[in-house]
Coordinates of C-alpha atoms and ligand atoms in Angstrom, one line a residue:
M1066 CA -34.5 -31.1 -73.1
G1067 CA -37.1 -28.4 -72.8
F1068 CA -38.9 -27.6 -69.6
Y1069 CA -42.3 -29.1 -70.5
D1070 CA -40.5 -32.2 -72.0
S1071 CA -38.5 -32.7 -68.8
L1072 CA -41.8 -32.8 -66.8
G1073 CA -43.5 -35.1 -69.4
V1074 CA -46.1 -32.3 -70.0
R1075 CA -47.4 -32.0 -73.5
R1076 CA -47.4 -28.7 -75.2
V1077 CA -50.7 -27.5 -76.6
V1078 CA -51.2 -25.8 -80.0
N1079 CA -53.9 -23.2 -79.1
A1080 CA -56.4 -22.8 -82.0
S1081 CA -59.0 -22.2 -79.3
T1082 CA -58.9 -18.9 -77.4
T1083 CA -57.2 -17.2 -74.5
F1084 CA -58.4 -19.7 -71.9
T1085 CA -56.6 -19.6 -68.6
A1086 CA -56.7 -23.4 -68.5
L1087 CA -54.5 -23.4 -71.6
G1088 CA -52.0 -20.8 -70.4
G1089 CA -53.7 -17.5 -71.3
S1090 CA -51.6 -16.2 -74.2
L1091 CA -48.0 -16.1 -75.3
M1092 CA -45.7 -13.2 -74.5
P1093 CA -43.9 -11.5 -77.4
P1094 CA -40.2 -10.8 -77.1
E1095 CA -40.5 -7.2 -75.8
V1096 CA -42.7 -8.4 -72.9
L1097 CA -40.3 -11.2 -72.0
D1098 CA -37.3 -8.8 -72.2
A1099 CA -39.1 -6.4 -69.8
M1100 CA -39.7 -9.2 -67.3
R1101 CA -36.2 -10.5 -67.5
E1102 CA -34.8 -7.0 -67.0
A1103 CA -37.1 -6.2 -64.0
A1104 CA -36.2 -9.5 -62.4
G1105 CA -32.5 -8.3 -62.2
S1106 CA -32.9 -5.7 -59.5
F1107 CA -34.7 -5.0 -56.3
V1108 CA -37.0 -2.0 -56.4
D1109 CA -39.3 -0.1 -54.1
M1110 CA -42.5 -1.9 -55.1
E1111 CA -44.8 1.0 -54.1
E1112 CA -42.7 3.4 -56.3
L1113 CA -42.9 0.9 -59.2
H1114 CA -46.6 0.4 -58.9
L1115 CA -47.3 4.1 -58.9
A1116 CA -44.9 4.8 -61.8
A1117 CA -46.2 1.9 -63.9
G1118 CA -49.8 3.0 -63.1
R1119 CA -49.1 6.5 -64.3
G1120 CA -47.5 5.2 -67.5
I1121 CA -50.3 2.8 -68.3
A1122 CA -52.9 5.4 -67.5
E1123 CA -51.4 7.7 -70.1
L1124 CA -51.1 4.9 -72.7
T1125 CA -54.7 3.9 -72.1
R1126 CA -56.1 7.4 -71.9
N1127 CA -57.4 6.8 -68.4
E1128 CA -57.1 8.9 -65.3
A1129 CA -55.3 6.2 -63.4
A1130 CA -54.2 2.6 -63.6
Y1131 CA -53.1 -0.3 -61.3
V1132 CA -51.5 -3.6 -62.2
T1133 CA -53.0 -6.6 -60.5
S1134 CA -52.4 -10.3 -60.7
G1135 CA -55.4 -10.8 -63.1
C1136 CA -58.8 -9.4 -64.0
A1137 CA -60.4 -11.4 -61.2
A1138 CA -58.0 -9.9 -58.7
A1139 CA -58.7 -6.4 -60.2
L1140 CA -62.4 -7.0 -59.5
V1141 CA -61.7 -8.0 -55.9
L1142 CA -59.4 -5.1 -55.3
A1143 CA -61.8 -2.7 -57.0
V1144 CA -64.7 -3.8 -54.8
M1145 CA -62.5 -3.6 -51.7
G1146 CA -61.6 -0.1 -52.8
C1147 CA -65.3 0.8 -53.3
R1148 CA -66.2 -0.6 -49.9
A1149 CA -63.4 0.8 -47.7
G1150 CA -61.8 3.5 -49.8
G1151 CA -58.2 4.0 -49.0
D1152 CA -58.5 4.5 -45.3
P1153 CA -56.4 1.9 -43.4
R1154 CA -58.8 1.9 -40.5
L1155 CA -61.7 0.9 -42.8
I1156 CA -59.5 -1.5 -44.8
A1157 CA -58.7 -3.2 -41.5
R1158 CA -62.4 -4.2 -41.2
L1159 CA -62.3 -6.2 -44.5
P1160 CA -63.3 -8.7 -45.7
E1161 CA -66.2 -8.7 -43.2
G1162 CA -66.4 -4.9 -43.5
T1163 CA -68.9 -4.3 -40.7
G1164 CA -70.6 -1.0 -41.3
L1165 CA -69.3 -0.8 -44.9
P1166 CA -71.5 -1.1 -48.0
A1167 CA -71.6 -4.8 -49.0
E1168 CA -73.7 -5.3 -52.0
V1169 CA -72.6 -5.4 -55.6
V1170 CA -75.5 -5.0 -58.0
V1171 CA -75.3 -7.4 -61.0
H1172 CA -77.7 -7.9 -63.9
A1173 CA -79.0 -11.4 -64.2
A1174 CA -77.8 -11.3 -67.8
H1175 CA -74.3 -10.7 -66.4
R1176 CA -74.0 -13.6 -63.9
I1177 CA -70.8 -15.3 -64.9
P1178 CA -68.6 -18.0 -63.3
Y1179 CA -66.4 -15.2 -61.8
D1180 CA -69.1 -13.9 -59.5
P1181 CA -67.8 -15.8 -56.5
V1182 CA -64.6 -13.7 -56.4
L1183 CA -66.7 -10.8 -55.1
G1184 CA -67.1 -12.8 -51.9
L1185 CA -63.3 -12.5 -51.4
A1186 CA -64.0 -8.7 -51.0
G1187 CA -66.7 -9.6 -48.4
A1188 CA -69.4 -8.5 -50.9
R1189 CA -72.7 -10.1 -51.9
V1190 CA -74.3 -10.1 -55.3
R1191 CA -77.6 -8.3 -55.5
Q1192 CA -79.2 -9.5 -58.8
I1193 CA -81.5 -7.4 -60.9
G1194 CA -83.6 -8.2 -63.9
N1195 CA -83.6 -11.5 -65.7
A1196 CA -81.8 -13.1 -68.7
L1197 CA -84.1 -11.3 -71.1
Q1198 CA -84.9 -7.9 -69.6
T1199 CA -84.1 -5.4 -66.9
F1200 CA -86.1 -2.2 -66.1
E1201 CA -84.5 1.1 -65.0
W1202 CA -86.7 1.0 -61.8
E1203 CA -85.1 -2.4 -60.9
L1204 CA -81.6 -0.8 -60.9
E1205 CA -82.9 2.3 -59.0
A1206 CA -84.6 0.1 -56.3
A1207 CA -81.4 -2.0 -55.9
L1208 CA -79.2 1.0 -55.2
T1209 CA -79.2 1.6 -51.4
A1210 CA -76.9 2.7 -48.7
D1211 CA -75.6 -0.8 -48.7
T1212 CA -74.5 -0.7 -52.4
A1213 CA -70.7 -0.8 -52.9
A1214 CA -70.8 -0.8 -56.7
V1215 CA -72.5 -2.0 -59.8
L1216 CA -70.6 -4.6 -61.7
Y1217 CA -71.2 -4.5 -65.5
V1218 CA -69.9 -7.3 -67.6
A1219 CA -69.1 -6.2 -71.2
G1220 CA -69.3 -8.2 -74.3
R1221 CA -71.7 -9.0 -77.1
H1222 CA -71.6 -12.7 -76.3
L1223 CA -73.7 -12.2 -73.2
A1224 CA -77.5 -12.4 -72.8
R1225 CA -79.2 -9.3 -74.1
G1226 CA -81.2 -8.6 -71.0
A1227 CA -79.0 -5.9 -69.3
L1228 CA -79.6 -2.1 -69.4
P1229 CA -77.2 -0.3 -71.7
L1230 CA -74.0 0.9 -69.9
P1231 CA -74.7 4.6 -70.3
T1232 CA -78.1 4.2 -68.6
V1233 CA -76.5 2.3 -65.7
V1234 CA -73.8 5.0 -65.4
R1235 CA -76.5 7.8 -65.4
I1236 CA -78.6 6.1 -62.7
A1237 CA -75.7 5.0 -60.5
R1238 CA -74.0 8.4 -60.7
E1239 CA -77.1 10.2 -59.5
R1240 CA -76.8 8.1 -56.3
G1241 CA -73.0 8.3 -56.0
V1242 CA -72.5 4.5 -56.7
P1243 CA -69.4 3.5 -58.8
V1244 CA -69.8 1.4 -61.9
L1245 CA -67.1 -1.3 -62.4
V1246 CA -66.9 -2.9 -65.8
D1247 CA -65.5 -6.4 -66.3
A1248 CA -63.9 -6.3 -69.8
A1249 CA -61.5 -9.1 -69.2
A1250 CA -61.5 -10.5 -72.7
Q1251 CA -63.0 -7.4 -74.5
L1252 CA -60.0 -6.6 -76.7
P1253 CA -59.7 -5.9 -79.6
P1254 CA -60.6 -3.2 -80.4
V1255 CA -57.8 -1.4 -78.7
E1256 CA -60.2 1.6 -78.1
N1257 CA -61.9 -0.5 -75.4
L1258 CA -59.0 0.3 -73.1
W1259 CA -60.6 3.8 -72.8
H1260 CA -64.1 3.3 -74.3
F1261 CA -65.9 2.1 -71.1
T1262 CA -64.3 4.7 -68.8
T1263 CA -63.3 7.8 -70.6
G1264 CA -65.9 7.2 -73.3
L1265 CA -69.0 5.9 -71.6
G1266 CA -68.3 7.2 -68.1
A1267 CA -67.9 4.0 -66.1
D1268 CA -65.8 4.6 -62.9
L1269 CA -63.5 1.6 -63.3
V1270 CA -62.8 -1.1 -65.8
A1271 CA -60.8 -4.4 -65.4
F1272 CA -58.9 -6.3 -68.1
S1273 CA -56.9 -9.5 -68.1
G1274 CA -53.2 -9.1 -68.9
G1275 CA -52.9 -12.6 -70.1
K1276 CA -55.5 -12.6 -72.8
A1277 CA -55.5 -10.3 -75.9
L1278 CA -52.9 -8.0 -74.3
H1279 CA -50.3 -10.9 -74.5
G1280 CA -48.9 -9.9 -71.1
P1281 CA -47.9 -12.2 -68.3
Q1282 CA -50.7 -14.8 -67.7
A1283 CA -50.8 -13.8 -64.0
S1284 CA -51.5 -10.1 -64.7
G1285 CA -54.4 -7.8 -65.0
L1286 CA -55.3 -4.1 -65.2
L1287 CA -57.6 -1.9 -63.2
L1288 CA -58.2 1.5 -65.0
G1289 CA -60.3 4.5 -64.3
R1290 CA -61.1 7.1 -61.6
A1291 CA -58.0 8.1 -59.7
D1292 CA -59.5 8.0 -56.2
L1293 CA -60.9 4.5 -56.7
V1294 CA -57.8 3.1 -58.4
E1295 CA -55.8 4.5 -55.4
A1296 CA -58.3 3.0 -53.0
A1297 CA -57.9 -0.4 -54.7
R1298 CA -54.1 -0.1 -54.6
R1299 CA -54.1 0.5 -50.9
N1300 CA -55.8 -2.8 -50.4
G1301 CA -53.2 -4.8 -52.3
A1302 CA -49.6 -5.9 -51.9
P1303 CA -47.0 -4.8 -50.7
F1304 CA -49.4 -4.0 -47.9
Q1305 CA -50.2 -6.7 -45.4
R1306 CA -53.9 -6.6 -46.0
P1307 CA -56.6 -9.2 -46.9
A1308 CA -55.8 -8.8 -50.7
R1309 CA -52.1 -9.6 -50.1
P1310 CA -52.5 -13.0 -51.8
M1311 CA -53.3 -11.2 -55.0
K1312 CA -49.8 -9.9 -55.5
A1313 CA -48.4 -8.7 -58.8
G1314 CA -44.6 -9.0 -58.7
K1315 CA -42.1 -6.6 -60.3
E1316 CA -41.9 -9.0 -63.3
E1317 CA -45.6 -8.9 -63.9
I1318 CA -45.7 -5.1 -63.6
A1319 CA -42.9 -4.7 -66.1
G1320 CA -44.3 -7.3 -68.4
L1321 CA -47.8 -5.9 -68.5
Y1322 CA -46.5 -2.3 -68.9
A1323 CA -44.5 -3.5 -71.9
A1324 CA -47.5 -5.5 -73.2
V1325 CA -49.8 -2.4 -73.0
R1326 CA -47.2 -0.2 -74.7
R1327 CA -46.9 -2.8 -77.5
Y1328 CA -50.6 -3.3 -77.8
V1329 CA -51.5 0.4 -78.2
G1330 CA -48.7 0.8 -80.7
L1331 CA -49.6 -2.3 -82.8
D1332 CA -50.7 -2.1 -86.4
H1333 CA -54.0 -3.7 -85.7
D1334 CA -55.0 -3.8 -89.3
A1335 CA -51.9 -5.7 -90.2
V1336 CA -52.6 -8.2 -87.3
A1337 CA -56.2 -8.6 -88.6
R1338 CA -54.9 -9.3 -92.2
G1339 CA -52.7 -12.0 -90.7
W1340 CA -55.7 -13.6 -89.1
E1341 CA -57.6 -13.5 -92.3
A1342 CA -54.7 -15.1 -94.2
T1343 CA -54.7 -18.0 -91.6
L1344 CA -58.4 -18.5 -92.0
A1345 CA -58.1 -18.5 -95.8
Y1346 CA -55.3 -21.1 -95.6
W1347 CA -57.3 -23.4 -93.3
A1348 CA -60.4 -23.0 -95.5
G1349 CA -58.3 -24.0 -98.5
E1350 CA -56.8 -27.0 -96.7
L1351 CA -60.2 -28.3 -95.6
A1352 CA -61.9 -27.7 -98.9
G1353 CA -63.2 -30.9 -100.4
L1354 CA -62.9 -33.1 -97.3
P1355 CA -66.1 -35.2 -97.3
G1356 CA -68.9 -34.0 -94.9
V1357 CA -66.9 -30.9 -93.8
A1358 CA -68.3 -27.4 -94.3
V1359 CA -66.5 -24.2 -93.2
E1360 CA -67.7 -20.7 -92.7
R1361 CA -66.0 -17.5 -91.4
D1362 CA -67.4 -16.2 -88.1
P1363 CA -66.5 -12.5 -87.6
F1364 CA -66.5 -12.7 -83.7
N1365 CA -64.6 -14.8 -81.1
E1366 CA -66.3 -16.6 -78.2
A1367 CA -66.0 -13.4 -76.1
G1368 CA -67.9 -11.5 -78.8
Q1369 CA -64.8 -9.5 -79.9
P1370 CA -63.9 -8.9 -83.6
V1371 CA -61.3 -11.7 -83.9
P1372 CA -62.5 -13.8 -86.8
R1373 CA -62.7 -17.6 -86.5
L1374 CA -63.3 -20.5 -88.9
R1375 CA -66.4 -22.4 -88.0
V1376 CA -66.0 -26.1 -89.1
D1377 CA -69.1 -28.3 -89.3
V1378 CA -68.8 -32.0 -89.6
D1379 CA -71.7 -34.1 -91.0
P1380 CA -71.3 -37.5 -89.2
R1381 CA -73.1 -39.3 -92.1
A1382 CA -70.6 -38.1 -94.7
A1383 CA -67.4 -37.4 -92.9
A1384 CA -64.5 -39.8 -92.0
A1385 CA -65.1 -39.1 -88.2
D1386 CA -67.7 -37.3 -86.2
A1387 CA -66.8 -33.9 -84.6
A1388 CA -66.6 -35.3 -81.0
A1389 CA -64.1 -37.9 -82.1
V1390 CA -62.0 -35.3 -84.0
L1391 CA -61.9 -33.1 -80.9
D1392 CA -60.8 -36.1 -78.7
R1393 CA -58.0 -37.0 -81.0
L1394 CA -56.8 -33.4 -81.3
R1395 CA -56.7 -33.1 -77.5
G1396 CA -55.1 -36.4 -77.1
G1397 CA -52.2 -35.8 -79.5
D1398 CA -48.7 -34.7 -78.8
P1399 CA -48.6 -31.8 -79.2
A1400 CA -52.2 -31.5 -78.1
I1401 CA -54.4 -29.3 -80.3
A1402 CA -57.1 -27.2 -78.6
V1403 CA -60.1 -26.0 -80.6
L1404 CA -63.4 -24.7 -79.4
P1405 CA -66.2 -27.2 -79.7
A1406 CA -69.5 -26.1 -81.2
E1407 CA -72.5 -27.7 -79.4
D1408 CA -76.1 -27.8 -80.2
P1409 CA -77.5 -25.8 -77.3
V1410 CA -80.5 -28.1 -76.8
T1411 CA -79.1 -31.6 -77.5
G1412 CA -75.5 -30.9 -76.3
T1413 CA -74.3 -32.8 -79.4
V1414 CA -71.0 -31.6 -80.7
S1415 CA -71.5 -30.8 -84.4
G1416 CA -68.3 -29.0 -85.2
F1417 CA -65.7 -26.6 -83.8
W1418 CA -64.2 -23.2 -84.3
L1419 CA -60.5 -22.6 -85.3
G1420 CA -59.1 -19.4 -83.9
P1421 CA -56.1 -17.8 -85.7
D1422 CA -54.9 -15.3 -83.1
L1423 CA -52.8 -17.4 -80.6
L1424 CA -50.7 -19.5 -83.0
A1425 CA -46.9 -19.6 -82.9
E1426 CA -44.9 -19.8 -86.2
G1427 CA -45.8 -23.0 -88.1
E1428 CA -48.7 -24.0 -85.9
A1429 CA -51.5 -23.2 -88.4
E1430 CA -49.9 -25.9 -90.6
I1431 CA -49.8 -28.4 -87.6
V1432 CA -53.6 -27.8 -87.2
A1433 CA -54.3 -28.2 -90.9
A1434 CA -52.3 -31.4 -91.2
A1435 CA -54.0 -33.0 -88.1
L1436 CA -57.4 -32.2 -89.5
R1437 CA -56.6 -33.5 -92.9
R1438 CA -55.3 -36.7 -91.3
L1439 CA -58.5 -37.2 -89.2
L1440 CA -61.0 -36.1 -91.8
G1441 CA -59.4 -37.0 -95.1
Ligands
PLP942 C1 -61.1 -14.3 -68.1 C2 -62.2 -13.6 -67.4 C3 -62.0 -13.2 -66.0 C4 -60.8 -13.6 -65.2 O1 -59.7 -13.0 -65.7 P1 -58.2 -13.4 -65.1 O2 -57.3 -12.4 -65.7 O3 -58.0 -14.8 -65.5 O4 -58.3 -13.2 -63.6 C5 -63.0 -12.4 -65.5 N1 -64.1 -12.1 -66.2 C6 -64.3 -12.4 -67.5 C7 -65.5 -12.0 -68.2 C8 -63.3 -13.2 -68.1 O5 -63.5 -13.6 -69.4

C-alpha cells in the first residue's frame, strides 16, 4: 500500500497550478536522485551552501545565489540581509533591529498575501501609490534613512499601477536602496532567472523552488548581488539566528541545484509543444458537450506563458453548472483540482481553467474522462 493510501489521504490530479496547498510541483527523477544521494552523507552545511550557491549563480547568470526553504523565506532572509548586512553584532539585534532601517517600500499594486512575512524580518510595509497609478515622486518621498529595501512583485497578472522596474531601480540606486524582486512564480521563460537582476538591474530576486522549477516543495532561491546574498546567508541556518526556522536541508539544496540545472538545460520549446498537445486533446474531448465552450488562454494565473484551456459552462444548456462540476472534481478519488473562473462582480463560478503543465503520465485522460462523465 502506498504512503498516501496508508494514511487514507486522497491523491490529487493537478490540472490547476503550482499551488502550495496542492503540493507545489512534482520532482523529476534527476531531482529525486540528487536528494537521495545527498541524504546519504553528512556534510559541512556552510561549505555545501557556498558551493551550491556558486553553481546556481553560474547556471542562472547571477553574481551570487543562496538556497532557502522557499520564496517567502528568501524574502525574509533578503530583508534581514538588507537591514543588518552580514555583521553578527547587527544581526543579533534582529528582528526588532533597533537602529537598523525598518521600512520596505511596496507599491499598492503589489500588495499580496505574502506581505506579512516581511514582519518576520522585523520590517514594516511602507505603501506607495494606489492600485491604478504611482508617481515617481511618491517613490522618491518614501525612500528615507529608515528604508531597508524596495520590494517589487513581478508578473503581468498584477494590477497595472506600479512604476516600471527600471524606473524603480534608477530611483532606488541613486539613494543606495536595494531593490528586491518577488518572482516566485515568474517562470517560464527561463530567462527570468537573470532578466530582473543581470538584465534590469534589480539587486536581488527570489523564486520558489517548488513551482515551475520542479524542485523540492520546501525550497527557494535568492539570486543577485554578492554582498546582499552573503548578508542574507549569514542570517540563515546553520547559524543560530532568528531566521534559523527557515532552514534548507542538504536534501533541499541538492534537489534545487539539480532542478535548476535541469531547468536551464530543458528544451523549453518541446515542453511547450507538449502543453499544446494536451490542450488540443482536451479541446477535442470536450467538443460537442452541450453548453460547454472552450478557448485557449496563452497565460497562466501568475501571468506567465503557460497556456491553459478556459472552459465555460452555460448552466441553461449544460448537464451541470460549473460550481457543481468543480465540487465533484474536488470530491472524487483521486481528487481533480482545476482553477475556478469567477465573475469578478457577482462571484458566480462560470467555468474553470485546465492547466497542462503539472500532469503525470495518464492524468490528462483522467481529467477528460471525469469531465465527459459530469458534462456529457
Ligand atoms: C508562491 C509565492 C510566494 C511564496 O513562495 P514559497 O516558495 O511557497 O515560499 C511568494 N510570492 C509570490 C508572488 C508567490 O506566488
